[in-house]
Coordinates of C-alpha atoms in Angstrom, one line a residue:
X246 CA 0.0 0.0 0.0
X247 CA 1.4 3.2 -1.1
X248 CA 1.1 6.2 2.1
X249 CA 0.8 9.7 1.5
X250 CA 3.7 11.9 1.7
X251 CA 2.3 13.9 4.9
X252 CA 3.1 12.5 7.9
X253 CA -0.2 11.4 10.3
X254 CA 1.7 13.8 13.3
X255 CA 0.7 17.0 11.6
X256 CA -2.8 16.2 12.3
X257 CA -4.5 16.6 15.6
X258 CA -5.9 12.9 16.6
X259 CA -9.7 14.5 16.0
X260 CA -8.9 14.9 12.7
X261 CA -7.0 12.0 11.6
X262 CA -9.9 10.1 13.0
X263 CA -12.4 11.8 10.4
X264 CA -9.7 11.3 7.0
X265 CA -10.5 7.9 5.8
X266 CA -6.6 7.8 3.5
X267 CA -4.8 8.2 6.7
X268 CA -7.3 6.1 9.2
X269 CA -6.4 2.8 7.5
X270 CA -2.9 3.2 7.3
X271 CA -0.5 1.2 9.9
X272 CA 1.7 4.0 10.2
X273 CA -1.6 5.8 12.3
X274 CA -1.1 3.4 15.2
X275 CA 1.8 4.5 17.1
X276 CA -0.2 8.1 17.6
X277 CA -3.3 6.6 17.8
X278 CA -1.8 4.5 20.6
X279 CA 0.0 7.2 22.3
X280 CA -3.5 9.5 22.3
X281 CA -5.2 6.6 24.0
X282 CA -2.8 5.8 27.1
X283 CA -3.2 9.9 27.8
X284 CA -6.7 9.2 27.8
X285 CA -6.7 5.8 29.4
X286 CA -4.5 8.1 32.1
X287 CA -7.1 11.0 32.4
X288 CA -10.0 8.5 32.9
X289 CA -11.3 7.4 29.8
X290 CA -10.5 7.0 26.2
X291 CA -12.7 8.4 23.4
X292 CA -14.7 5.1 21.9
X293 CA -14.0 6.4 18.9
X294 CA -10.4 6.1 19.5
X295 CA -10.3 2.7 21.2
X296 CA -12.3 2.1 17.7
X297 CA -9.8 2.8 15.1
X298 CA -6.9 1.3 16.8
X299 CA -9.0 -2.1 17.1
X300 CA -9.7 -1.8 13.1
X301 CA -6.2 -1.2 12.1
X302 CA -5.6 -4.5 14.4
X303 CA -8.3 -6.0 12.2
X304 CA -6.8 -5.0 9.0
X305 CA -2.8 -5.4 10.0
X306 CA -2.8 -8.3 12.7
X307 CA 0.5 -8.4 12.7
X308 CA 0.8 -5.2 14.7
X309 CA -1.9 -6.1 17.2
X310 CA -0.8 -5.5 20.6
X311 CA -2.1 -7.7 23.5
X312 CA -1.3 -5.1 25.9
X313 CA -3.3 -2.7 24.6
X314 CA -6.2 -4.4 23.4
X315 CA -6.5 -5.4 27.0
X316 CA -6.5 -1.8 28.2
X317 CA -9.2 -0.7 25.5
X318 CA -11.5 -3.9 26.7
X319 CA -11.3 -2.2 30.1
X320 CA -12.8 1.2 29.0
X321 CA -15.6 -0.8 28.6
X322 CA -15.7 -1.2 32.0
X323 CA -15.0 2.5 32.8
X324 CA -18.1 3.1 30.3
X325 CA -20.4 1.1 32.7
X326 CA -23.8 1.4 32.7
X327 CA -23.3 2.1 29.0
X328 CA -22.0 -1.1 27.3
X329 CA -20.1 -0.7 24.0
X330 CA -18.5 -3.9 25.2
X331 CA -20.7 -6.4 22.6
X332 CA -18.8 -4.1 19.5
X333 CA -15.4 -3.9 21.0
X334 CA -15.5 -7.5 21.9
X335 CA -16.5 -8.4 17.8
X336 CA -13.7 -6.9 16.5
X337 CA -10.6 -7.3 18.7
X338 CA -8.1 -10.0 18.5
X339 CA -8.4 -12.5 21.2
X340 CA -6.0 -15.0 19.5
X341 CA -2.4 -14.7 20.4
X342 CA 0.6 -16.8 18.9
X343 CA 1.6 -16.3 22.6
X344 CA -0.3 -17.7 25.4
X345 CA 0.3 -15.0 27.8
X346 CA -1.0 -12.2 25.4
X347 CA -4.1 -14.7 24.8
X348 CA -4.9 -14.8 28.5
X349 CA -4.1 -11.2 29.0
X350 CA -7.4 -10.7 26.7
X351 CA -9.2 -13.6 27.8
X352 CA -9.0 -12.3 31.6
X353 CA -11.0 -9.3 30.9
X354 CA -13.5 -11.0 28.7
X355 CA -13.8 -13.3 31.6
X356 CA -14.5 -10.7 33.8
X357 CA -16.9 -9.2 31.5
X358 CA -19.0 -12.0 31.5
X359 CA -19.1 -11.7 35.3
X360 CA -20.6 -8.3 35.5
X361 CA -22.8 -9.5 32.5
X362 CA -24.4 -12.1 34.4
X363 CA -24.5 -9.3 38.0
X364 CA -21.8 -12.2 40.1
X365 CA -20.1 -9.0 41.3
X366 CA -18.7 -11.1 44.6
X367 CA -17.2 -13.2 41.7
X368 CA -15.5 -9.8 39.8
X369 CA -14.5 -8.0 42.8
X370 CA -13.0 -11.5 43.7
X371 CA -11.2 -11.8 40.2
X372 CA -9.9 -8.2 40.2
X373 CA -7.8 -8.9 43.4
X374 CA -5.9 -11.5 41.6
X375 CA -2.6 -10.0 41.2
X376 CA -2.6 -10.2 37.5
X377 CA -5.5 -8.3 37.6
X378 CA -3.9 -5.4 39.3
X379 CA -3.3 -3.0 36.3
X380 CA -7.2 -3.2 35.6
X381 CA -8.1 -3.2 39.2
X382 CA -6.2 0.1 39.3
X383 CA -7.5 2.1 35.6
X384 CA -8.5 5.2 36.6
X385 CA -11.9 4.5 36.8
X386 CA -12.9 1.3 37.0
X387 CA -14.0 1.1 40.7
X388 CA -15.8 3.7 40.6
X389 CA -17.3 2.3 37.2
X390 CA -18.4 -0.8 38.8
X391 CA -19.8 0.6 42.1
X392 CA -21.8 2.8 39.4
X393 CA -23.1 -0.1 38.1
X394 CA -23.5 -2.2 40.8
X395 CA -25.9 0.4 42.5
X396 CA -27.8 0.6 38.7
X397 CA -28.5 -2.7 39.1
X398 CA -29.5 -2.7 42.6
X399 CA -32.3 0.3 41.7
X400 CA -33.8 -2.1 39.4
X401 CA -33.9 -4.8 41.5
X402 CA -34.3 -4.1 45.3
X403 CA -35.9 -1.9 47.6
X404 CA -34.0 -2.8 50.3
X405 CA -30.7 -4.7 50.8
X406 CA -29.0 -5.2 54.3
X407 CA -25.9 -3.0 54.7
X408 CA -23.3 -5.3 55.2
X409 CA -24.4 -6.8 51.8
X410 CA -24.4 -4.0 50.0
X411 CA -21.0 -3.1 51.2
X412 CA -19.9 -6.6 50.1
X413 CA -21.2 -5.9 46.4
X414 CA -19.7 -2.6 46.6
X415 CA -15.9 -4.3 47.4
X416 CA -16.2 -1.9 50.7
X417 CA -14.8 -5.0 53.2
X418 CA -13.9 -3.6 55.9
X419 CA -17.4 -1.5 55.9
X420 CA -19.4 -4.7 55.4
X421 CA -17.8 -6.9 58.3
X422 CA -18.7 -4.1 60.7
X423 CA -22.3 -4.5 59.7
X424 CA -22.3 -7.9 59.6
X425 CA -21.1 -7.6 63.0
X426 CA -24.2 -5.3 64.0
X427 CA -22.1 -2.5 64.9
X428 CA -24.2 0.5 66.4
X429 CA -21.4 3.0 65.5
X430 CA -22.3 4.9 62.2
X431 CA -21.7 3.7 58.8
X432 CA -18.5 4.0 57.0
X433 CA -17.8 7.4 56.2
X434 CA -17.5 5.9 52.2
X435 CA -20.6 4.0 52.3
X436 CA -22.8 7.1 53.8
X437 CA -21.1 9.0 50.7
X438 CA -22.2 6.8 48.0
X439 CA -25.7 6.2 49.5
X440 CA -26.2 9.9 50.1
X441 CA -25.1 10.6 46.2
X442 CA -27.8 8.0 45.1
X443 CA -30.6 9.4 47.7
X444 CA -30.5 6.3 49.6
X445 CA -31.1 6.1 53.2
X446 CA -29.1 3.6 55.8
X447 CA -31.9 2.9 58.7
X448 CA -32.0 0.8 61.7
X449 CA -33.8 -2.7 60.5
X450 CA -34.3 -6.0 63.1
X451 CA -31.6 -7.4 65.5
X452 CA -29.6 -4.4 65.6
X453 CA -29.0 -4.5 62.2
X454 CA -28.9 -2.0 59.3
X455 CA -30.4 -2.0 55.8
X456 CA -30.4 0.5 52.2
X457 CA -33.5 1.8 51.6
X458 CA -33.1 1.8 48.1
X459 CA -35.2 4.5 45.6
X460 CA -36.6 3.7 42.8
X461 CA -35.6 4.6 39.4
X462 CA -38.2 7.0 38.4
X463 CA -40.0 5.6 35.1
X464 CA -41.4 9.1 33.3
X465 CA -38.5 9.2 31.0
X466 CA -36.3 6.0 31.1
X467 CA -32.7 6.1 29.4
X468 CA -32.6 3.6 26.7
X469 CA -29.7 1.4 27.0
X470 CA -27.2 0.4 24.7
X471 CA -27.4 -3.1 23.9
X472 CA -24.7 -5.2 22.1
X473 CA -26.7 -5.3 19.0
X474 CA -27.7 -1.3 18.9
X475 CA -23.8 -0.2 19.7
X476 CA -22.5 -2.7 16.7
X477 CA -25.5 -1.3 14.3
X478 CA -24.4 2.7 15.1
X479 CA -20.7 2.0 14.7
X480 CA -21.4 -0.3 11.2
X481 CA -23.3 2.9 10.1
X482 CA -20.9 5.2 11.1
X483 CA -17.8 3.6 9.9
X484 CA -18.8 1.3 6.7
X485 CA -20.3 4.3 4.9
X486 CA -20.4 4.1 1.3
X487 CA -17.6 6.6 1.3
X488 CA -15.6 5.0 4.1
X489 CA -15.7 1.9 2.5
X490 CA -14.8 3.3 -1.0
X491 CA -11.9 5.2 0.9
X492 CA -10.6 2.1 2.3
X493 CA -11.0 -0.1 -1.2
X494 CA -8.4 3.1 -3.1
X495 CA -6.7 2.1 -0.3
X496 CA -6.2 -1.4 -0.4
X497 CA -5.7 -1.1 -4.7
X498 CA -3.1 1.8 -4.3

């Protein structure tokens, strides 16, 4: 494949995402790359970002990078309650000539499937693993998962004791002291996340404390991204008839 004479470093990483002759070309990965650890760093990376550097793996296997498809399967996580993860799981390479790189993949599929199926004792679980400790510490992904954990929670209880709630939550330390019946206050964390929610923690049976959990209210409900709807917007957006024509000059050249 012939490249253009410009060089894809004169372009700000907006750009280059929007110019289909320098999008498709190998030589786009390094910046692509190095635009999506600063935003890995900062707390999330732009999907559309995480995007192209998974199709150029698509395209050029031979560059794909275990290491960082890892990293952009973990923005998914970052994402949560929104789930891009069904696209981003279609298109990245989850077969390794090594078997370390394979298992670095497979991990956070893995753990995927956990919050998928709501066995959050299971994740939290997986996520102390020491070779789960560079996802365990992404900027973002605890908060991320106590998000979602308390998403699904406001569908599904009304109330939950305290000390099991911390336990979903990964707050240990808060969750043996209710378990334990402790009349002292709750965890200075726990009260914080309830509060934020506008949750209450009240007294329940045997000295014991519950969540009152509220409701989602059901006026206007957010539609959520399924795995089907996220892979249909991101076909549209990037196989366009002149994406696609783009990419075939391309390939000929």
């Amino acid at each position: 494949m012939t490249e253009p004479a410009v060089s894809v470093e004169q372009f700000p990483v907006e750009d280059l995402l929007n110019i289909h002759q320098m999008i498709y070309l190998p030589s786009t990965l390094d910046l692509l790359v190095s635009h999506l650890e600063k935003g890995i760093a900062a707390g999330g990376a732009s999907p559309d970002l995480c995007s192209a550097v998974l199709r150029l793996y698509l395209l050029y296997p031979q560059c794909a990078n275990a290491e960082v498809v890892r990293k952009i399967l973990v923005q998914t996580i970052v994402a949560l309650p929104e789930n891009q993860f069904g696209y981003y799981a279609c298109i990245a390479p989850s077969h390794f000539s090594n078997p370390e790189d394979e298992k670095k993949v497979q991990d956070v599929l893995t753990l995927q499937e956990l919050l998928e199926s709501c066995d959050f004792k299971a994740a939290w679980a997986m996520l102390r693993e020491p070779e789960m400790a560079d996802v365990l510490h992404t900027p973002g992904v605890v908060e991320a998962l106590r998000r979602y954990v308390c998403e699904v929670l406001q569908q599904t209880f009304s109330t939950i004791s305290l000390s099991d709630f911390c336990q979903l939550l990964n707050l240990n330390a808060a969750a043996a002291a209710a378990a334990a019946g402790a009349a002292a206050a709750a965890d200075e964390k726990v009260e914080k996340l309830v509060k934020a929610r506008g949750w209450t923690i009240e007294d329940a049976a045997a000295g014991q404390k519950i969540v009152r959990v509220v409701p989602r209210e059901t006026d206007a409900p957010k539609a959520l991204a399924t795995r089907a709807s996220v892979a249909h917007k991101t076909v549209e957006k990037y196989l366009s008839v002149e994406g696609l024509r783009q990419c075939l000059a391309l390939l000929e050249s």
